[in-house]
Coordinates of C-alpha atoms and ligand atoms in Angstrom, one line a residue:
X1 CA 6.9 -15.6 83.5
X2 CA 10.7 -15.3 83.7
X3 CA 12.6 -17.6 81.4
X4 CA 14.6 -18.7 84.4
X5 CA 11.6 -19.7 86.5
X6 CA 11.7 -23.4 87.4
X7 CA 8.8 -25.2 89.0
X8 CA 9.2 -26.4 92.6
X9 CA 11.1 -29.6 92.7
X10 CA 12.6 -29.1 89.3
X11 CA 15.7 -31.1 88.5
X12 CA 17.9 -30.7 85.5
X13 CA 16.4 -33.3 83.1
X14 CA 18.4 -36.4 82.8
X15 CA 19.4 -37.3 79.4
X16 CA 16.4 -39.5 78.4
X17 CA 17.3 -42.6 76.6
X18 CA 15.1 -45.1 74.9
X19 CA 14.7 -48.5 76.4
X20 CA 16.7 -49.9 73.5
X21 CA 19.6 -47.5 74.2
X22 CA 19.6 -48.4 77.9
X23 CA 19.7 -52.1 76.9
X24 CA 22.5 -51.7 74.4
X25 CA 24.7 -50.0 77.0
X26 CA 24.5 -52.9 79.5
X27 CA 26.9 -55.8 79.9
X28 CA 26.0 -58.1 82.7
X29 CA 28.4 -60.9 83.5
X30 CA 30.1 -63.1 86.1
X31 CA 33.7 -63.8 86.8
X32 CA 34.3 -67.5 87.6
X33 CA 37.3 -69.5 88.5
X34 CA 38.6 -72.3 90.7
X35 CA 39.5 -70.7 94.1
X36 CA 42.9 -68.9 94.0
X37 CA 43.1 -68.5 90.3
X38 CA 42.7 -64.8 90.8
X39 CA 38.9 -64.0 90.5
X40 CA 38.9 -61.5 93.3
X41 CA 42.1 -59.8 92.1
X42 CA 40.7 -59.5 88.5
X43 CA 37.4 -58.1 89.8
X44 CA 39.2 -55.5 91.7
X45 CA 41.4 -54.6 88.7
X46 CA 38.3 -54.3 86.5
X47 CA 36.8 -51.9 89.0
X48 CA 40.0 -50.0 89.1
X49 CA 40.1 -49.6 85.4
X50 CA 36.4 -48.7 85.3
X51 CA 37.1 -46.0 87.9
X52 CA 34.7 -47.5 90.3
X53 CA 37.3 -47.7 93.0
X54 CA 40.4 -45.6 93.4
X55 CA 42.9 -47.8 95.2
X56 CA 43.7 -51.5 95.0
X57 CA 42.7 -53.5 98.0
X58 CA 39.3 -51.9 98.3
X59 CA 37.5 -55.1 97.3
X60 CA 37.8 -57.6 100.0
X61 CA 38.1 -61.2 99.1
X62 CA 34.7 -62.8 99.6
X63 CA 36.1 -66.3 99.6
X64 CA 35.4 -68.4 102.6
X65 CA 38.9 -69.2 103.8
X66 CA 40.0 -72.8 103.5
X67 CA 40.6 -73.1 107.2
X68 CA 37.3 -71.7 108.3
X69 CA 35.4 -74.9 108.9
X70 CA 34.0 -74.4 112.3
X71 CA 34.4 -70.7 113.0
X72 CA 30.8 -69.6 112.6
X73 CA 31.4 -66.0 113.1
X74 CA 34.0 -66.1 110.4
X75 CA 31.5 -67.6 108.1
X76 CA 29.0 -64.9 109.0
X77 CA 31.5 -62.2 108.6
X78 CA 32.5 -63.5 105.2
X79 CA 28.9 -63.9 104.2
X80 CA 28.5 -60.2 105.1
X81 CA 31.4 -59.3 102.8
X82 CA 29.9 -61.3 100.0
X83 CA 26.6 -59.5 100.2
X84 CA 28.3 -56.1 100.0
X85 CA 30.2 -57.1 96.9
X86 CA 27.5 -59.3 95.3
X87 CA 26.9 -57.0 92.4
X88 CA 29.2 -54.3 91.3
X89 CA 28.2 -51.8 88.6
X90 CA 30.5 -49.3 86.9
X91 CA 30.6 -47.2 83.7
X92 CA 33.2 -48.0 81.1
X93 CA 33.5 -46.4 77.7
X94 CA 29.8 -45.5 77.6
X95 CA 28.7 -48.9 78.8
X96 CA 27.2 -50.0 82.1
X97 CA 29.1 -53.0 83.3
X98 CA 27.4 -55.2 85.9
X99 CA 29.7 -57.7 87.5
X100 CA 27.8 -60.4 89.5
X101 CA 30.1 -61.9 92.0
X102 CA 30.1 -65.7 92.6
X103 CA 31.4 -67.4 95.6
X104 CA 34.6 -69.3 94.9
X105 CA 34.3 -71.9 97.6
X106 CA 33.0 -75.2 96.3
X107 CA 30.6 -75.6 99.2
X108 CA 28.7 -72.7 97.9
X109 CA 28.8 -73.8 94.3
X110 CA 25.0 -74.0 94.1
X111 CA 24.9 -70.3 94.8
X112 CA 27.4 -69.7 92.0
X113 CA 25.4 -71.9 89.6
X114 CA 22.3 -69.9 90.3
X115 CA 24.0 -66.6 89.8
X116 CA 25.1 -67.8 86.4
X117 CA 21.5 -67.9 85.4
X118 CA 21.3 -64.1 85.8
X119 CA 24.3 -63.2 83.6
X120 CA 24.6 -62.8 79.9
X121 CA 28.2 -63.9 79.7
X122 CA 31.2 -64.9 81.8
X123 CA 34.9 -64.3 82.1
X124 CA 36.7 -67.5 83.2
X125 CA 40.0 -67.0 85.0
X126 CA 42.6 -69.8 84.7
X127 CA 45.8 -70.0 86.7
X128 CA 48.6 -70.6 84.1
X129 CA 50.5 -72.8 86.5
X130 CA 47.6 -75.0 87.4
X131 CA 45.5 -75.0 84.2
X132 CA 42.0 -76.4 84.3
X133 CA 41.0 -77.4 87.8
X134 CA 38.0 -79.2 89.3
X135 CA 35.8 -76.1 89.9
X136 CA 36.6 -74.8 86.4
X137 CA 35.2 -77.9 84.9
X138 CA 32.0 -77.8 86.9
X139 CA 31.4 -74.1 86.2
X140 CA 31.9 -74.6 82.5
X141 CA 29.4 -77.4 82.5
X142 CA 26.8 -75.0 83.8
X143 CA 27.9 -72.4 81.1
X144 CA 27.6 -75.0 78.5
X145 CA 24.1 -76.0 79.7
X146 CA 23.0 -72.5 79.0
X147 CA 25.3 -71.7 76.0
X148 CA 26.7 -68.8 77.9
X149 CA 29.4 -66.9 76.0
X150 CA 32.8 -67.3 77.7
X151 CA 36.0 -65.2 77.6
X152 CA 39.0 -66.8 79.1
X153 CA 41.7 -64.9 81.0
X154 CA 44.8 -66.9 81.6
X155 CA 46.3 -65.3 84.8
X156 CA 49.6 -65.2 86.6
X157 CA 51.9 -65.0 83.6
X158 CA 54.5 -63.6 85.9
X159 CA 54.9 -67.2 87.1
X160 CA 56.4 -70.1 85.3
X161 CA 53.3 -71.8 84.0
X162 CA 52.4 -74.4 81.5
X163 CA 53.3 -73.9 77.8
X164 CA 50.6 -71.6 76.3
X165 CA 49.9 -74.0 73.4
X166 CA 49.5 -76.9 75.8
X167 CA 47.2 -74.7 77.9
X168 CA 45.0 -74.0 74.9
X169 CA 44.8 -77.7 74.1
X170 CA 43.9 -78.4 77.8
X171 CA 41.2 -75.8 77.7
X172 CA 39.6 -77.2 74.6
X173 CA 39.8 -80.7 75.7
X174 CA 38.7 -80.3 79.3
X175 CA 36.2 -77.5 78.9
X176 CA 34.8 -78.8 75.6
X177 CA 34.8 -75.5 73.9
X178 CA 36.9 -74.2 71.0
X179 CA 39.3 -71.4 71.8
X180 CA 41.0 -68.6 69.9
X181 CA 43.8 -66.6 71.5
X182 CA 43.5 -62.8 71.0
X183 CA 46.7 -62.0 72.9
X184 CA 49.9 -64.0 73.1
X185 CA 52.5 -64.1 75.9
X186 CA 56.1 -63.3 75.2
X187 CA 57.9 -65.7 77.6
X188 CA 56.7 -66.3 81.2
X189 CA 57.7 -66.1 84.8
X190 CA 60.8 -64.1 85.5
X191 CA 61.3 -63.6 81.8
X192 CA 57.8 -62.5 81.0
X193 CA 58.0 -59.6 78.6
X194 CA 54.4 -58.9 77.9
X195 CA 51.8 -59.8 75.3
X196 CA 51.4 -59.4 71.6
X197 CA 47.8 -58.4 70.7
X198 CA 47.0 -60.5 67.7
X199 CA 44.1 -58.4 66.6
X200 CA 45.6 -54.9 66.4
X201 CA 49.2 -56.1 66.0
X202 CA 50.5 -54.2 68.9
X203 CA 52.7 -54.9 71.9
X204 CA 51.8 -54.5 75.5
X205 CA 55.0 -54.7 77.4
X206 CA 55.1 -56.0 81.0
X207 CA 56.4 -54.2 84.0
X208 CA 55.6 -55.1 87.6
X209 CA 53.2 -52.5 88.8
X210 CA 50.3 -53.1 91.1
X211 CA 48.8 -49.7 91.1
X212 CA 48.8 -48.3 87.6
X213 CA 45.5 -47.9 85.8
X214 CA 46.4 -48.2 82.2
X215 CA 48.7 -50.2 80.1
X216 CA 51.2 -48.7 77.7
X217 CA 50.6 -50.2 74.3
X218 CA 53.2 -49.9 71.6
X219 CA 52.1 -50.1 68.1
X220 CA 54.3 -52.0 65.7
X221 CA 53.9 -52.3 62.0
X222 CA 53.5 -56.0 62.0
X223 CA 55.1 -59.0 63.6
X224 CA 58.2 -58.5 61.3
X225 CA 58.8 -55.0 62.5
X226 CA 62.5 -54.9 63.6
X227 CA 61.5 -52.8 66.6
X228 CA 60.1 -55.9 68.1
X229 CA 63.7 -57.3 68.4
X230 CA 64.8 -54.2 70.1
X231 CA 62.0 -54.3 72.6
X232 CA 61.9 -57.9 73.6
X233 CA 65.2 -59.2 72.4
X234 CA 66.0 -61.2 69.3
X235 CA 65.4 -64.6 70.9
X236 CA 62.0 -63.9 72.2
X237 CA 61.1 -61.9 69.1
X238 CA 61.9 -65.0 67.0
X239 CA 59.9 -67.3 69.2
X240 CA 57.0 -64.9 69.1
X241 CA 57.1 -64.8 65.3
X242 CA 57.1 -68.6 65.2
X243 CA 54.2 -68.8 67.7
X244 CA 52.1 -66.3 65.8
X245 CA 52.6 -68.1 62.5
X246 CA 51.5 -71.3 64.2
X247 CA 48.5 -69.7 65.8
X248 CA 47.3 -68.1 62.5
X249 CA 47.8 -71.5 60.9
X250 CA 46.1 -73.6 63.4
X251 CA 43.3 -71.5 64.8
X252 CA 40.4 -70.1 62.7
X253 CA 40.0 -66.3 62.8
X254 CA 37.9 -65.2 65.8
X255 CA 34.3 -65.6 65.0
X256 CA 32.0 -63.3 67.1
X257 CA 28.9 -65.2 66.3
X258 CA 30.4 -68.5 67.5
X259 CA 31.4 -66.7 70.7
X260 CA 27.9 -65.4 71.2
X261 CA 26.5 -68.9 70.8
X262 CA 28.9 -70.2 73.5
X263 CA 30.9 -72.4 71.1
X264 CA 34.1 -70.4 71.0
X265 CA 36.1 -68.7 73.7
X266 CA 38.5 -65.9 73.0
X267 CA 41.6 -66.2 75.3
X268 CA 43.7 -63.4 76.8
X269 CA 46.9 -63.7 78.8
X270 CA 47.9 -61.4 81.7
X271 CA 48.7 -60.9 85.3
X272 CA 45.8 -59.6 87.3
X273 CA 47.9 -58.7 90.4
X274 CA 50.1 -56.6 88.2
X275 CA 47.2 -54.9 86.4
X276 CA 48.5 -56.4 83.3
X277 CA 46.4 -57.4 80.3
X278 CA 43.2 -56.0 81.9
X279 CA 42.7 -53.2 79.4
X280 CA 42.6 -55.3 76.3
X281 CA 40.3 -57.8 78.2
X282 CA 37.9 -55.1 79.2
X283 CA 37.9 -53.3 75.9
X284 CA 37.2 -56.5 74.0
X285 CA 34.7 -57.5 76.6
X286 CA 32.5 -54.4 76.2
X287 CA 32.8 -54.7 72.4
X288 CA 31.9 -58.3 71.9
X289 CA 30.0 -59.4 75.0
X290 CA 26.3 -59.7 74.5
X291 CA 23.9 -57.0 75.7
X292 CA 21.0 -58.4 77.7
X293 CA 19.7 -61.4 75.9
X294 CA 16.1 -62.8 75.5
X295 CA 15.1 -65.3 78.2
X296 CA 12.7 -68.1 78.3
X297 CA 9.7 -68.5 80.6
X298 CA 7.4 -71.5 80.8
X299 CA 5.0 -69.7 78.4
X300 CA 7.2 -67.9 75.9
X301 CA 10.5 -66.2 75.1
X302 CA 10.7 -62.7 76.6
X303 CA 12.7 -60.0 74.8
X304 CA 14.5 -57.3 76.8
X305 CA 13.0 -54.5 74.7
X306 CA 9.4 -55.5 75.5
X307 CA 7.6 -52.5 77.1
X308 CA 6.4 -54.4 80.1
X309 CA 8.7 -55.1 83.0
X310 CA 9.6 -58.6 84.1
X311 CA 12.4 -60.2 86.1
X312 CA 13.3 -63.0 88.4
X313 CA 14.9 -63.5 91.8
X314 CA 18.2 -65.5 91.6
X315 CA 19.6 -64.9 95.1
X316 CA 18.2 -64.2 98.5
X317 CA 20.3 -63.0 101.3
X318 CA 19.3 -62.9 104.9
X319 CA 19.9 -59.9 107.0
X320 CA 23.0 -60.4 109.1
X321 CA 21.3 -58.9 112.1
X322 CA 19.1 -61.6 113.6
X323 CA 16.8 -59.0 115.2
X324 CA 15.7 -58.0 111.7
X325 CA 14.3 -60.8 109.9
X326 CA 14.1 -59.0 106.5
X327 CA 16.1 -60.3 103.6
X328 CA 17.3 -59.0 100.4
X329 CA 16.1 -60.5 97.2
X330 CA 18.3 -60.0 94.2
X331 CA 16.2 -59.5 91.1
X332 CA 17.5 -59.5 87.5
X333 CA 15.5 -57.2 85.3
X334 CA 14.8 -59.1 82.0
X335 CA 12.4 -56.8 80.1
X336 CA 10.9 -53.3 80.2
X337 CA 11.6 -50.7 82.9
X338 CA 11.3 -51.5 86.6
X339 CA 9.9 -48.5 88.5
X340 CA 10.0 -47.7 92.2
X341 CA 6.7 -47.7 94.0
X342 CA 4.8 -49.4 91.2
X343 CA 2.8 -52.6 91.9
X344 CA 4.2 -55.7 90.3
X345 CA 2.7 -59.2 90.2
X346 CA 4.5 -61.9 92.1
X347 CA 3.4 -64.8 89.9
X348 CA 3.9 -67.7 92.3
X349 CA 1.9 -66.1 95.1
X350 CA -0.6 -64.4 92.8
X351 CA 0.0 -61.3 94.8
X352 CA 0.8 -57.7 93.8
X353 CA 3.7 -56.1 95.6
X354 CA 5.4 -52.7 95.4
X355 CA 8.8 -51.7 96.4
X356 CA 9.6 -48.3 98.0
X357 CA 13.3 -48.8 98.4
X358 CA 14.7 -50.9 95.7
X359 CA 18.4 -50.3 95.4
X360 CA 21.2 -50.9 93.0
X361 CA 24.7 -51.8 93.8
X362 CA 27.5 -49.6 92.9
X363 CA 30.9 -50.8 93.9
X364 CA 31.1 -50.4 97.7
X365 CA 27.7 -48.7 98.1
X366 CA 24.0 -49.0 97.7
X367 CA 21.7 -46.4 96.2
X368 CA 17.9 -46.3 96.0
X369 CA 16.9 -46.4 92.4
X370 CA 13.9 -44.9 90.7
X371 CA 14.1 -47.2 87.7
X372 CA 16.1 -50.1 86.4
X373 CA 16.6 -51.7 83.0
X374 CA 17.2 -55.1 81.5
X375 CA 20.5 -56.4 82.6
X376 CA 20.4 -54.6 85.9
X377 CA 20.2 -56.3 89.2
X378 CA 18.3 -54.6 92.0
X379 CA 18.0 -55.4 95.7
X380 CA 14.5 -55.7 97.1
X381 CA 13.8 -55.7 100.8
X382 CA 11.8 -58.9 101.4
X383 CA 9.8 -59.9 104.4
X384 CA 9.3 -63.5 103.2
X385 CA 7.5 -63.1 99.9
X386 CA 10.3 -64.5 97.7
X387 CA 11.8 -67.8 96.9
X388 CA 14.7 -68.3 94.6
X389 CA 13.4 -68.4 91.0
X390 CA 10.3 -66.2 91.6
X391 CA 9.1 -64.1 88.7
X392 CA 7.7 -60.5 88.9
X393 CA 5.7 -59.2 86.0
X394 CA 3.2 -56.5 85.2
X395 CA 0.4 -59.1 85.4
X396 CA 1.4 -61.8 82.9
X397 CA 1.2 -65.3 84.3
X398 CA 4.6 -66.7 83.3
X399 CA 7.6 -68.0 85.2
X400 CA 11.2 -67.6 84.2
X401 CA 13.0 -70.9 83.6
X402 CA 16.6 -71.6 84.2
X403 CA 17.0 -71.7 87.9
X404 CA 17.7 -75.4 88.2
X405 CA 18.5 -77.3 91.4
X406 CA 21.5 -79.5 91.0
X407 CA 21.7 -82.8 92.7
X408 CA 23.3 -82.2 96.1
X409 CA 26.4 -84.2 97.0
X410 CA 25.7 -84.8 100.7
X411 CA 22.4 -85.7 102.3
X412 CA 21.5 -85.6 106.0
X413 CA 18.3 -86.1 107.9
X414 CA 17.1 -83.3 110.1
X415 CA 16.5 -84.4 113.7
X416 CA 14.7 -82.0 116.0
X417 CA 16.4 -81.6 119.3
X418 CA 13.8 -79.5 121.0
X419 CA 10.2 -80.7 120.5
X420 CA 8.9 -77.5 122.0
X421 CA 10.4 -75.6 119.1
X422 CA 9.1 -77.7 116.2
X423 CA 7.3 -74.8 114.6
X424 CA 10.4 -72.6 114.7
X425 CA 12.5 -75.4 113.2
X426 CA 9.9 -76.0 110.5
X427 CA 9.9 -72.3 109.7
X428 CA 13.7 -72.0 109.8
X429 CA 14.2 -74.9 107.5
X430 CA 11.6 -73.7 105.1
X431 CA 13.0 -70.2 104.9
X432 CA 16.7 -71.2 104.8
X433 CA 16.0 -73.5 101.9
X434 CA 13.9 -70.8 100.2
X435 CA 17.1 -68.7 100.3
X436 CA 18.8 -71.6 98.6
X437 CA 21.2 -72.3 101.4
X438 CA 20.4 -76.0 100.9
X439 CA 17.7 -78.2 99.3
X440 CA 14.9 -79.7 101.3
X441 CA 13.4 -83.1 100.5
X442 CA 10.4 -84.4 102.4
X443 CA 9.3 -88.0 102.7
X444 CA 5.7 -88.9 103.1
X445 CA 4.4 -90.6 105.1
X446 CA 6.4 -89.9 108.2
X447 CA 7.4 -86.3 107.4
X448 CA 11.1 -87.1 107.4
X449 CA 13.1 -84.2 106.2
X450 CA 16.3 -84.5 104.3
X451 CA 18.7 -81.7 103.6
X452 CA 20.9 -81.9 100.6
X453 CA 24.0 -79.7 100.2
X454 CA 27.0 -79.4 98.1
X455 CA 29.5 -79.1 101.0
X456 CA 29.7 -79.8 104.7
X457 CA 30.2 -76.1 105.4
X458 CA 26.5 -75.5 104.7
X459 CA 25.4 -77.7 107.6
X460 CA 27.4 -75.5 109.9
X461 CA 25.8 -72.4 108.4
X462 CA 22.3 -73.9 108.8
X463 CA 22.8 -75.1 112.3
X464 CA 24.2 -71.8 113.4
X465 CA 21.4 -69.8 111.7
X466 CA 18.7 -72.1 113.1
X467 CA 19.9 -71.5 116.6
X468 CA 20.5 -67.8 116.3
X469 CA 17.7 -66.6 114.0
X470 CA 14.9 -69.1 114.8
X471 CA 15.8 -70.4 118.3
X472 CA 15.5 -73.9 117.1
X473 CA 17.9 -76.8 117.7
X474 CA 18.5 -79.5 115.3
X475 CA 21.1 -82.2 114.6
X476 CA 21.9 -83.6 111.2
X477 CA 22.2 -87.4 110.9
X478 CA 24.1 -88.8 108.0
X479 CA 22.1 -90.8 105.5
X480 CA 23.7 -92.7 102.7
X481 CA 22.3 -91.2 99.6
X482 CA 24.5 -90.5 96.6
X483 CA 22.4 -88.5 94.2
X484 CA 19.0 -86.9 93.9
X485 CA 17.3 -87.6 90.6
X486 CA 14.3 -85.9 89.1
X487 CA 12.2 -88.2 87.0
X488 CA 10.4 -87.9 83.7
X489 CA 8.9 -90.4 81.4
X490 CA 6.0 -92.8 81.5
X491 CA 3.7 -91.9 84.4
X492 CA 2.8 -95.6 85.1
X493 CA 6.4 -96.6 85.1
X494 CA 7.3 -93.8 87.5
X495 CA 4.3 -94.7 89.8
X496 CA 5.4 -98.4 90.0
X497 CA 9.0 -97.5 90.4
X498 CA 8.1 -95.2 93.4
X499 CA 5.8 -97.8 94.9
X500 CA 8.6 -100.4 95.2
X501 CA 11.1 -98.1 97.0
X502 CA 9.1 -95.7 99.3
X503 CA 12.2 -95.1 101.5
X504 CA 14.1 -93.6 98.5
X505 CA 11.4 -91.4 97.2
X506 CA 10.9 -87.9 98.4
X507 CA 9.4 -84.6 97.2
X508 CA 11.3 -81.4 96.6
X509 CA 10.0 -78.0 97.5
X510 CA 8.0 -77.8 94.3
X511 CA 6.3 -81.1 95.0
X512 CA 8.3 -82.9 92.3
X513 CA 9.1 -86.5 92.8
X514 CA 12.7 -87.2 93.5
X515 CA 14.6 -90.5 93.7
X516 CA 17.4 -90.6 96.1
X517 CA 19.8 -93.2 94.8
X518 CA 22.1 -94.7 97.4
X519 CA 25.1 -95.4 95.1
X520 CA 26.3 -94.9 91.6
X521 CA 25.8 -98.6 91.0
X522 CA 22.2 -98.5 92.3
X523 CA 21.5 -95.5 90.0
X524 CA 23.0 -97.3 87.1
X525 CA 20.8 -100.3 87.7
X526 CA 17.7 -98.1 88.1
X527 CA 18.5 -96.6 84.7
X528 CA 19.1 -99.9 83.1
X529 CA 16.0 -101.6 84.5
X530 CA 13.6 -98.7 83.9
X531 CA 14.1 -97.6 80.3
X532 CA 10.8 -95.7 80.3
X533 CA 12.0 -93.4 83.0
X534 CA 14.7 -90.7 82.6
X535 CA 16.7 -89.8 85.7
X536 CA 17.9 -86.2 85.7
X537 CA 20.6 -84.9 88.0
X538 CA 19.2 -81.3 87.8
X539 CA 15.6 -80.2 88.4
X540 CA 15.3 -78.6 85.0
X541 CA 16.1 -80.4 81.9
X542 CA 15.9 -80.3 78.2
X543 CA 13.3 -82.9 77.2
Ligands
G4P1 P1 40.3 -66.1 93.9 O1 39.4 -64.9 94.2 O2 40.1 -66.7 92.6 O3 40.2 -67.2 95.0 O4 41.8 -65.6 93.9 P2 42.5 -64.3 94.4 O5 42.2 -63.1 93.6 O6 42.2 -64.1 95.9 O7 44.0 -64.6 94.2 C1 44.6 -65.7 94.8 C2 46.1 -65.4 95.0 O8 46.7 -65.3 93.8 C3 46.3 -64.2 95.8 O9 47.5 -64.4 96.6 C4 46.6 -63.2 94.7 O10 47.4 -62.1 95.1 C5 47.4 -64.1 93.7 N1 47.4 -63.5 92.4 C6 46.3 -63.0 91.7 N2 46.7 -62.6 90.4 C7 48.1 -62.9 90.3 C8 49.0 -62.8 89.3 O11 48.8 -62.3 88.2 N3 50.3 -63.2 89.6 C9 50.6 -63.8 90.8 N4 51.9 -64.2 91.0 N5 49.7 -63.9 91.8 C10 48.4 -63.5 91.6 P3 47.5 -64.7 98.1 O12 48.9 -64.8 98.5 O13 46.5 -65.8 98.4 O14 46.8 -63.4 98.7 P4 47.4 -61.9 98.9 O15 48.0 -62.0 100.2 O16 48.4 -61.7 97.7 O17 46.2 -61.1 98.8

């Protein structure tokens, strides 16, 4: 046989890597911020640096514009954009970086919280003019719940912002996390000269440039190098020396272990729109951010390097074309190797499923994948088999934890407007709430249905989708509930508590008892008068 003979269907062998090698290459993270701080811009610049896109402007903002409160098509269009850019993977310095996008709009905060369960770390973007804002606080609470490691990027240094030391204090105080600057700005706004990189004692000098792909970093001997005065001017050089002395005196050296435990956040300063400060952020990120971490199921802790595949669904997206009812389930691979066309066990349904067209997400495109590894997110076509939080395994009966429902902020009762279409309405409400668009609470007897959401915008989305996808008509009537509380504690105490207030007791989709408190005062009284019951504002809690 000729040495050049190749069997039919021969492909050049791909470099085979062990599962451990695949895992150690991956960095799966989310970028979070209060709207307008620069999350979209930073995402785009990271993709640009990673070579995943060639020109700036290729990633469309997925934010629901502030004015779009009643323009349904606009919401749909924007939902469409957000599915296209939900996960973006690119190679950088021998790493596979998976960015999981999170909606910035506060009405979709629940979606963001859930996505955060599928990441191993986050980059938090702060606007240097505004500092810590409302959404920043809430997002950090979720990170703290899960001890997610956080890197902070202080953005918009080309504007006159808050004093950087004040900002660091604000970050520590408001976000309840220790911080450690790794770069330091030289002036700000119109006089912004660049940043000093505290680690490798080099200078990254600023120039307004929206398209360049790399920074020019100038090495200097140390902070006393006279070239510093030449480059940034004597006054700014003197101020920088003073600042650096203060930093080294006040802040402990950066401790990677503390970062990994979610206790310490390294801070970088830059200007995303000017591509400035991105390189050091990305370089540090791939170096220190954790590779896929072990995750907990209801039975045991699962390690990424276990041979057998397992993963969970953290997001479901409906097809935008109402003629096709299929949906896309986003699955995070947690252990082993996922393979195309292999049967996997859907634990909740006790059913084996196989996927012939799983795909991965490369920036701007989708590609069918043969296999996927821990840290990867794959899209699975779904005809109704999945709910958010579902676990897939190779047969083991275990369910991933960590997809909590958070108490909604607004509650409304669903009123059917077309009795002939009750079934459609029931199905529509079930499926939309499976997707996580909103939470459904049922009251028995009477089968009253309450929908809980984070923001009004979701009611519009639900109403529109019920009509267009399920031909059902419903109206939402305001009810005055303030918080949903899941209860644990003495079963007898819970039973008698529920007996006395049937109108405020409902069940969530997993049949858990939930107390709908009508005001902060009422909730406080319930807590005071029922010391044997703990009222939780999320569906999953540390006992
Ligand atoms: P978001 O996803 O967090 O909501 O924020 P996004 O990136 O869309 O940025 C919000 C606004 O802030 C955008 O301006 C963006 O250009 C601007 N921006 C981002 N980074 C910087 C920066 O480093 N410096 C300054 N000065 N501005 C920055 P916009 O006017 O809302 O939109 P556009 O017309 O510029 O796209």
